mmCIF file of C-alpha atoms in Angstrom:
data_model
loop_
_atom_site.group_PDB
_atom_site.id
_atom_site.type_symbol
_atom_site.label_atom_id
_atom_site.label_comp_id
_atom_site.label_asym_id
_atom_site.label_seq_id
_atom_site.Cartn_x
_atom_site.Cartn_y
_atom_site.Cartn_z
ATOM 1 C CA MET A 245 -108.316 114.837 -28.157
ATOM 2 C CA ARG A 246 -106.496 112.055 -29.986
ATOM 3 C CA SER A 247 -104.236 109.826 -28.023
ATOM 4 C CA PRO A 248 -100.545 109.809 -28.988
ATOM 5 C CA LYS A 249 -101.037 106.321 -30.415
ATOM 6 C CA GLY A 250 -103.891 107.540 -32.627
ATOM 7 C CA ALA A 251 -101.829 110.426 -33.927
ATOM 8 C CA VAL A 252 -98.954 108.088 -34.792
ATOM 9 C CA ARG A 253 -101.321 105.712 -36.589
ATOM 10 C CA SER A 254 -102.786 108.635 -38.545
ATOM 11 C CA LEU A 255 -99.373 109.901 -39.600
ATOM 12 C CA THR A 256 -98.287 106.407 -40.572
ATOM 13 C CA GLY A 257 -101.409 105.885 -42.661
ATOM 14 C CA THR A 258 -100.951 109.232 -44.410
ATOM 15 C CA GLY A 259 -97.316 108.387 -45.159
ATOM 16 C CA LEU A 260 -98.289 105.083 -46.691
ATOM 17 C CA VAL A 261 -100.908 106.741 -48.912
ATOM 18 C CA VAL A 262 -98.418 109.388 -50.100
ATOM 19 C CA THR A 263 -95.786 106.723 -50.783
ATOM 20 C CA ALA A 264 -98.271 104.669 -52.788
ATOM 21 C CA LEU A 265 -99.292 107.693 -54.879
ATOM 22 C CA VAL A 266 -95.657 108.543 -55.645
ATOM 23 C CA ALA A 267 -94.934 104.953 -56.644
ATOM 24 C CA THR A 268 -97.986 104.888 -58.918
ATOM 25 C CA ALA A 269 -96.963 108.129 -60.646
ATOM 26 C CA ALA A 270 -93.444 106.822 -61.175
ATOM 27 C CA ALA A 271 -94.767 103.593 -62.644
ATOM 28 C CA LEU A 272 -96.908 105.529 -65.112
ATOM 29 C CA LEU A 273 -94.187 107.970 -66.153
ATOM 30 C CA PHE A 274 -91.260 105.569 -66.452
ATOM 31 C CA PRO A 275 -92.493 103.699 -69.552
ATOM 32 C CA LEU A 276 -92.960 106.993 -71.411
ATOM 33 C CA TRP A 277 -89.500 108.226 -70.453
ATOM 34 C CA SER A 278 -87.963 104.858 -71.221
ATOM 35 C CA TYR A 279 -89.654 104.572 -74.630
ATOM 36 C CA ARG A 280 -88.535 108.049 -75.608
ATOM 37 C CA ASP A 281 -84.910 107.304 -74.814
ATOM 38 C CA ARG A 282 -84.993 103.959 -76.579
ATOM 39 C CA ALA A 283 -86.531 105.326 -79.764
ATOM 40 C CA GLY A 284 -84.564 104.014 -82.696
ATOM 41 C CA PRO A 285 -85.081 103.311 -86.390
ATOM 42 C CA GLY A 286 -88.677 102.463 -87.097
ATOM 43 C CA THR A 287 -90.243 104.123 -84.053
ATOM 44 C CA GLY A 288 -92.039 106.737 -86.106
ATOM 45 C CA ALA A 289 -92.080 110.504 -85.746
ATOM 46 C CA ALA A 290 -89.325 110.519 -83.127
ATOM 47 C CA ASP A 291 -86.869 109.354 -85.811
ATOM 48 C CA LEU A 292 -87.892 112.074 -88.253
ATOM 49 C CA THR A 293 -86.838 114.888 -85.920
ATOM 50 C CA ALA A 294 -83.702 113.307 -84.446
ATOM 51 C CA GLY A 295 -80.338 115.001 -84.967
ATOM 52 C CA SER A 296 -81.899 118.290 -86.097
ATOM 53 C CA VAL A 297 -79.834 121.390 -86.832
ATOM 54 C CA SER A 298 -81.138 124.873 -87.460
ATOM 55 C CA THR A 299 -81.207 126.315 -91.010
ATOM 56 C CA ARG A 300 -82.903 129.338 -92.554
ATOM 57 C CA PHE A 301 -85.404 126.939 -94.132
ATOM 58 C CA GLY A 302 -86.317 125.362 -90.792
ATOM 59 C CA PRO A 303 -84.900 122.486 -88.713
ATOM 60 C CA LEU A 304 -82.958 119.940 -90.764
ATOM 61 C CA SER A 305 -83.090 116.448 -89.272
ATOM 62 C CA ALA A 306 -80.881 113.431 -89.870
ATOM 63 C CA ALA A 307 -83.784 111.862 -91.780
ATOM 64 C CA ASP A 308 -83.975 114.954 -94.001
ATOM 65 C CA ARG A 309 -80.265 114.750 -94.796
ATOM 66 C CA ASP A 310 -80.524 111.039 -95.525
ATOM 67 C CA PHE A 311 -83.472 111.667 -97.850
ATOM 68 C CA VAL A 312 -81.582 114.328 -99.831
ATOM 69 C CA ALA A 313 -78.672 111.911 -100.281
ATOM 70 C CA ARG A 314 -81.027 109.112 -101.365
ATOM 71 C CA VAL A 315 -82.613 111.260 -104.056
ATOM 72 C CA ARG A 316 -79.194 111.987 -105.524
ATOM 73 C CA GLN A 317 -78.084 108.344 -105.185
ATOM 74 C CA ALA A 318 -81.130 107.136 -107.097
ATOM 75 C CA GLY A 319 -80.368 109.303 -110.097
ATOM 76 C CA LEU A 320 -76.799 108.027 -110.317
ATOM 77 C CA TRP A 321 -77.944 104.664 -111.659
ATOM 78 C CA GLU A 322 -81.524 105.227 -112.820
ATOM 79 C CA LEU A 323 -80.600 107.963 -115.268
ATOM 80 C CA PRO A 324 -78.040 105.785 -117.142
ATOM 81 C CA ALA A 325 -80.503 102.890 -116.970
ATOM 82 C CA GLY A 326 -83.082 105.099 -118.676
ATOM 83 C CA GLN A 327 -80.595 106.153 -121.358
ATOM 84 C CA GLN A 328 -79.824 102.523 -122.066
ATOM 85 C CA ALA A 329 -83.527 101.597 -122.292
ATOM 86 C CA MET A 330 -84.085 104.346 -124.855
ATOM 87 C CA GLU A 331 -81.519 102.618 -127.080
ATOM 88 C CA ARG A 332 -82.072 98.927 -126.301
ATOM 89 C CA GLY A 333 -85.727 98.693 -125.341
ATOM 90 C CA GLY A 334 -87.553 96.098 -127.420
ATOM 91 C CA THR A 335 -90.882 97.929 -127.440
ATOM 92 C CA ALA A 336 -92.033 101.513 -127.794
ATOM 93 C CA ALA A 337 -93.410 101.379 -124.231
ATOM 94 C CA VAL A 338 -90.029 100.385 -122.761
ATOM 95 C CA LYS A 339 -88.269 103.096 -124.760
ATOM 96 C CA ARG A 340 -90.841 105.611 -123.521
ATOM 97 C CA ALA A 341 -90.258 104.531 -119.915
ATOM 98 C CA GLY A 342 -86.518 105.071 -120.427
ATOM 99 C CA GLU A 343 -87.170 108.523 -121.816
ATOM 100 C CA HIS A 344 -89.253 109.474 -118.771
ATOM 101 C CA LEU A 345 -86.501 108.255 -116.441
ATOM 102 C CA VAL A 346 -83.913 110.394 -118.218
ATOM 103 C CA GLU A 347 -86.071 113.509 -118.238
ATOM 104 C CA GLY A 348 -87.279 113.060 -114.667
ATOM 105 C CA HIS A 349 -83.908 112.353 -113.094
ATOM 106 C CA THR A 350 -82.145 115.083 -115.051
ATOM 107 C CA SER A 351 -84.560 117.638 -113.622
ATOM 108 C CA LEU A 352 -84.646 116.095 -110.137
ATOM 109 C CA ASP A 353 -80.842 115.935 -110.016
ATOM 110 C CA ARG A 354 -80.602 119.676 -110.649
ATOM 111 C CA HIS A 355 -83.096 120.268 -107.850
ATOM 112 C CA VAL A 356 -81.419 118.000 -105.309
ATOM 113 C CA ARG A 357 -77.968 119.503 -105.959
ATOM 114 C CA ASP A 358 -79.402 122.982 -105.421
ATOM 115 C CA VAL A 359 -81.087 121.939 -102.153
ATOM 116 C CA ALA A 360 -77.949 120.187 -100.932
ATOM 117 C CA ALA A 361 -75.869 123.317 -101.595
ATOM 118 C CA ARG A 362 -78.314 125.498 -99.681
ATOM 119 C CA LEU A 363 -78.469 123.111 -96.727
ATOM 120 C CA GLY A 364 -74.831 122.039 -96.652
ATOM 121 C CA VAL A 365 -75.597 118.347 -97.280
ATOM 122 C CA ASP A 366 -72.882 116.154 -98.800
ATOM 123 C CA LEU A 367 -74.027 114.144 -101.810
ATOM 124 C CA PRO A 368 -72.749 110.889 -103.320
ATOM 125 C CA SER A 369 -71.125 111.168 -106.737
ATOM 126 C CA GLN A 370 -70.926 107.541 -107.902
ATOM 127 C CA PRO A 371 -73.337 104.600 -108.038
ATOM 128 C CA THR A 372 -72.857 102.124 -105.215
ATOM 129 C CA ALA A 373 -71.394 98.673 -105.835
ATOM 130 C CA GLU A 374 -74.910 97.252 -105.729
ATOM 131 C CA GLN A 375 -76.196 99.777 -108.240
ATOM 132 C CA ARG A 376 -73.283 99.058 -110.572
ATOM 133 C CA GLY A 377 -74.255 95.414 -110.307
ATOM 134 C CA TRP A 378 -77.813 96.178 -111.380
ATOM 135 C CA LEU A 379 -76.498 98.130 -114.357
ATOM 136 C CA SER A 380 -74.230 95.198 -115.231
ATOM 137 C CA GLY A 381 -77.250 92.911 -115.089
ATOM 138 C CA LEU A 382 -79.010 95.131 -117.613
ATOM 139 C CA ASP A 383 -75.887 95.155 -119.804
ATOM 140 C CA ALA A 384 -75.913 91.360 -119.879
ATOM 141 C CA ALA A 385 -79.604 90.984 -120.774
ATOM 142 C CA HIS A 386 -80.931 91.006 -124.328
ATOM 143 C CA GLY A 387 -84.230 91.149 -126.157
ATOM 144 C CA ALA A 388 -87.365 90.394 -124.148
ATOM 145 C CA ALA A 389 -85.256 89.424 -121.120
ATOM 146 C CA TYR A 390 -83.772 92.929 -121.113
ATOM 147 C CA ASP A 391 -87.219 94.536 -121.150
ATOM 148 C CA ARG A 392 -88.398 92.380 -118.218
ATOM 149 C CA GLU A 393 -85.279 93.028 -116.176
ATOM 150 C CA PHE A 394 -85.384 96.753 -116.800
ATOM 151 C CA VAL A 395 -89.048 97.082 -115.836
ATOM 152 C CA GLY A 396 -88.785 94.715 -112.866
ATOM 153 C CA VAL A 397 -85.807 96.264 -111.122
ATOM 154 C CA LEU A 398 -86.851 99.875 -111.802
ATOM 155 C CA ARG A 399 -90.462 99.383 -110.706
ATOM 156 C CA LEU A 400 -89.331 97.763 -107.461
ATOM 157 C CA ALA A 401 -86.920 100.626 -106.780
ATOM 158 C CA HIS A 402 -89.547 103.281 -107.356
ATOM 159 C CA GLY A 403 -92.076 101.444 -105.205
ATOM 160 C CA ARG A 404 -89.662 101.392 -102.287
ATOM 161 C CA VAL A 405 -88.706 105.050 -102.488
ATOM 162 C CA PHE A 406 -92.314 106.188 -102.970
ATOM 163 C CA ALA A 407 -93.145 105.348 -99.341
ATOM 164 C CA LEU A 408 -90.060 107.201 -98.084
ATOM 165 C CA VAL A 409 -90.914 110.315 -100.089
ATOM 166 C CA GLY A 410 -94.406 110.414 -98.573
ATOM 167 C CA GLN A 411 -93.063 110.013 -95.057
ATOM 168 C CA ILE A 412 -90.563 112.850 -95.446
ATOM 169 C CA ARG A 413 -93.125 115.131 -97.127
ATOM 170 C CA ALA A 414 -95.559 114.558 -94.275
ATOM 171 C CA ALA A 415 -93.142 115.099 -91.386
ATOM 172 C CA THR A 416 -90.247 117.353 -92.418
ATOM 173 C CA ARG A 417 -90.071 120.795 -90.828
ATOM 174 C CA ASN A 418 -87.661 122.090 -93.481
ATOM 175 C CA ALA A 419 -89.209 124.044 -96.357
ATOM 176 C CA ALA A 420 -86.436 123.207 -98.848
ATOM 177 C CA VAL A 421 -86.684 119.479 -98.113
ATOM 178 C CA ARG A 422 -90.487 119.636 -98.333
ATOM 179 C CA GLU A 423 -90.249 121.208 -101.780
ATOM 180 C CA LEU A 424 -87.771 118.545 -102.903
ATOM 181 C CA ALA A 425 -90.065 115.799 -101.578
ATOM 182 C CA GLU A 426 -92.961 117.196 -103.619
ATOM 183 C CA ASP A 427 -90.823 117.203 -106.759
ATOM 184 C CA ALA A 428 -89.567 113.677 -106.039
ATOM 185 C CA ASN A 429 -93.131 112.469 -105.409
ATOM 186 C CA ALA A 430 -94.331 113.673 -108.810
ATOM 187 C CA THR A 431 -91.271 112.217 -110.542
ATOM 188 C CA VAL A 432 -91.495 108.806 -108.870
ATOM 189 C CA LEU A 433 -95.221 108.519 -109.520
ATOM 190 C CA ASP A 434 -94.737 109.357 -113.198
ATOM 191 C CA HIS A 435 -91.997 106.722 -113.491
ATOM 192 C CA MET A 436 -94.111 104.044 -111.832
ATOM 193 C CA LYS A 437 -96.943 104.744 -114.264
ATOM 194 C CA VAL A 438 -94.833 104.543 -117.424
ATOM 195 C CA LEU A 439 -93.149 101.356 -116.185
ATOM 196 C CA GLU A 440 -96.564 99.830 -115.548
ATOM 197 C CA ASP A 441 -97.715 100.925 -119.004
ATOM 198 C CA THR A 442 -95.211 98.473 -120.501
ATOM 199 C CA GLY A 443 -97.403 95.578 -119.328
ATOM 200 C CA LEU A 444 -94.314 93.814 -117.922
ATOM 201 C CA VAL A 445 -94.803 94.374 -114.182
ATOM 202 C CA ASP A 446 -95.351 91.188 -112.165
ATOM 203 C CA PHE A 447 -97.631 92.654 -109.496
ATOM 204 C CA ASP A 448 -97.814 89.476 -107.399
ATOM 205 C CA ALA A 449 -94.039 89.244 -107.101
ATOM 206 C CA LEU A 450 -93.822 93.008 -106.617
ATOM 207 C CA ALA A 451 -96.341 93.003 -103.770
ATOM 208 C CA ALA A 452 -94.498 90.168 -102.024
ATOM 209 C CA ARG A 453 -91.203 92.010 -102.335
ATOM 210 C CA LEU A 454 -92.533 95.389 -101.232
ATOM 211 C CA GLY A 455 -94.214 93.742 -98.252
ATOM 212 C CA ALA A 456 -90.863 92.483 -96.961
ATOM 213 C CA PRO A 457 -89.182 94.555 -94.238
ATOM 214 C CA ALA A 458 -86.989 97.287 -95.689
ATOM 215 C CA ALA A 459 -83.357 97.658 -94.686
ATOM 216 C CA PRO A 460 -82.726 100.235 -91.915
ATOM 217 C CA PRO A 461 -81.877 103.754 -93.068
ATOM 218 C CA SER A 462 -78.216 104.506 -93.713
ATOM 219 C CA PRO A 463 -76.419 106.819 -91.273
ATOM 220 C CA PRO A 464 -75.937 110.416 -92.462
ATOM 221 C CA GLY A 465 -73.053 110.718 -94.891
ATOM 222 C CA ALA A 466 -73.021 107.014 -95.732
ATOM 223 C CA ALA A 467 -73.498 105.831 -99.281
ATOM 224 C CA VAL A 468 -77.142 105.074 -99.833
ATOM 225 C CA THR A 469 -78.611 102.555 -102.227
ATOM 226 C CA GLY A 470 -82.109 101.594 -103.175
ATOM 227 C CA PRO A 471 -84.104 98.428 -102.563
ATOM 228 C CA ALA A 472 -82.581 95.099 -103.307
ATOM 229 C CA PRO A 473 -83.653 93.213 -106.405
ATOM 230 C CA SER A 474 -86.241 90.500 -106.073
ATOM 231 C CA ALA A 475 -88.319 88.012 -107.906
ATOM 232 C CA VAL A 476 -89.703 90.928 -109.847
ATOM 233 C CA THR A 477 -86.456 91.205 -111.786
ATOM 234 C CA PRO A 478 -84.786 88.748 -114.122
ATOM 235 C CA SER A 479 -81.417 87.121 -113.567
ATOM 236 C CA ALA A 480 -78.010 88.737 -113.866
ATOM 237 C CA GLY A 481 -76.974 91.374 -111.438
ATOM 238 C CA PRO A 482 -75.826 91.318 -107.846
ATOM 239 C CA PRO A 483 -77.632 90.338 -104.719
ATOM 240 C CA SER A 484 -79.860 92.463 -102.653
ATOM 241 C CA SER A 485 -82.084 98.280 -99.385
ATOM 242 C CA SER A 486 -84.811 106.951 -100.240
ATOM 243 C CA SER A 487 -85.439 110.891 -101.244
ATOM 244 C CA VAL A 488 -87.824 112.471 -102.109
ATOM 245 C CA SER A 489 -85.147 108.918 -100.816
ATOM 246 C CA PRO A 490 -85.447 105.768 -101.778
ATOM 247 C CA PRO A 491 -84.666 106.350 -103.937
ATOM 248 C CA SER A 492 -81.820 105.967 -104.628
ATOM 249 C CA PRO A 493 -82.046 104.011 -104.462
ATOM 250 C CA GLU A 494 -78.656 101.723 -101.398
ATOM 251 C CA ALA A 495 -76.123 96.928 -99.535
ATOM 252 C CA PRO A 496 -75.222 94.435 -102.136
ATOM 253 C CA SER A 497 -77.636 91.544 -102.758
ATOM 254 C CA PRO A 498 -78.186 88.573 -105.103
ATOM 255 C CA SER A 499 -78.811 88.960 -108.794
ATOM 256 C CA PRO A 500 -82.301 90.035 -109.840
ATOM 257 C CA SER A 501 -84.550 87.485 -111.587
ATOM 258 C CA SER A 502 -88.087 88.066 -112.698
ATOM 259 C CA GLN A 503 -91.114 86.847 -114.438
ATOM 260 C CA ALA A 504 -93.042 89.524 -116.190
ATOM 261 C CA SER A 505 -96.771 89.791 -116.115
ATOM 262 C CA SER A 506 -98.867 91.491 -118.759
ATOM 263 C CA GLN A 507 -100.599 94.364 -117.061
ATOM 264 C CA ALA A 508 -100.040 97.950 -116.367
ATOM 265 C CA SER A 509 -99.013 99.716 -113.042
ATOM 266 C CA SER A 510 -92.981 101.567 -110.707
ATOM 267 C CA PRO A 511 -85.177 102.212 -102.902
ATOM 268 C CA ALA A 512 -84.060 100.736 -107.010
ATOM 269 C CA SER A 513 -84.451 97.822 -106.348
ATOM 270 C CA PRO A 514 -82.637 100.408 -104.357
ATOM 271 C CA SER A 515 -82.269 104.282 -102.422
ATOM 272 C CA PRO A 516 -85.050 104.315 -103.963
ATOM 273 C CA SER A 517 -81.458 103.025 -101.697
ATOM 274 C CA GLU A 518 -85.064 105.920 -105.596
ATOM 275 C CA GLY A 519 -83.713 105.754 -101.962
ATOM 276 C CA ASN A 520 -85.779 106.164 -106.033
#
């Protein structure tokens, strides 16, 4: 038989082991719980399902709603920019790019308004102050400078929103948003190609600009703009952000200035804010 002292020692030892195991489990679980609760913009899939509401097309997340708004916002300035390029473009390639923008955004705008009506998503109805600035920059440019500015700012915008469209298409659980993202993907890709076909895209400046951190997504219901203009675009226009954004392109920034390169390959400078 154990002595009373031995029994006490045994119980004490068992208690210490149990306490240590509990502490270890807590230490392992706490970081996971803590990370989940601290998830914010840029933490990946957690963001894409946050703020979800139920619809007959599947869950609609805050990211889905923001994307729908960005698609609409992009068309509000890229469509008039395309119309202007059809009239003022100095080369057949620039005029053709403008024509593709008009056709693509006319069709995409019909689609996004239909999706928004079915899902109960509010859409912007006017270009943002930043987007109006980009349009003013195009108004002020002439000749070859106009062609460079048009290609530079539009290719940057489409590049920004292209990444957003892919992210939404990959992660959304809403069938209507998924369909819109597929339409936006095809439209944005077509626009990038025709802009690159002009031979005026400065890919070095574009890569540097697209590699810069993007602005955080706008809260649901807020006006969304596309990527801010960069060295890819010429002067004139305000400072520098989707749908499937981008996007629409979406906060005012300095005037775009660019140096065009002669090769082929398109937030806005946006919502993309495309964002296209």
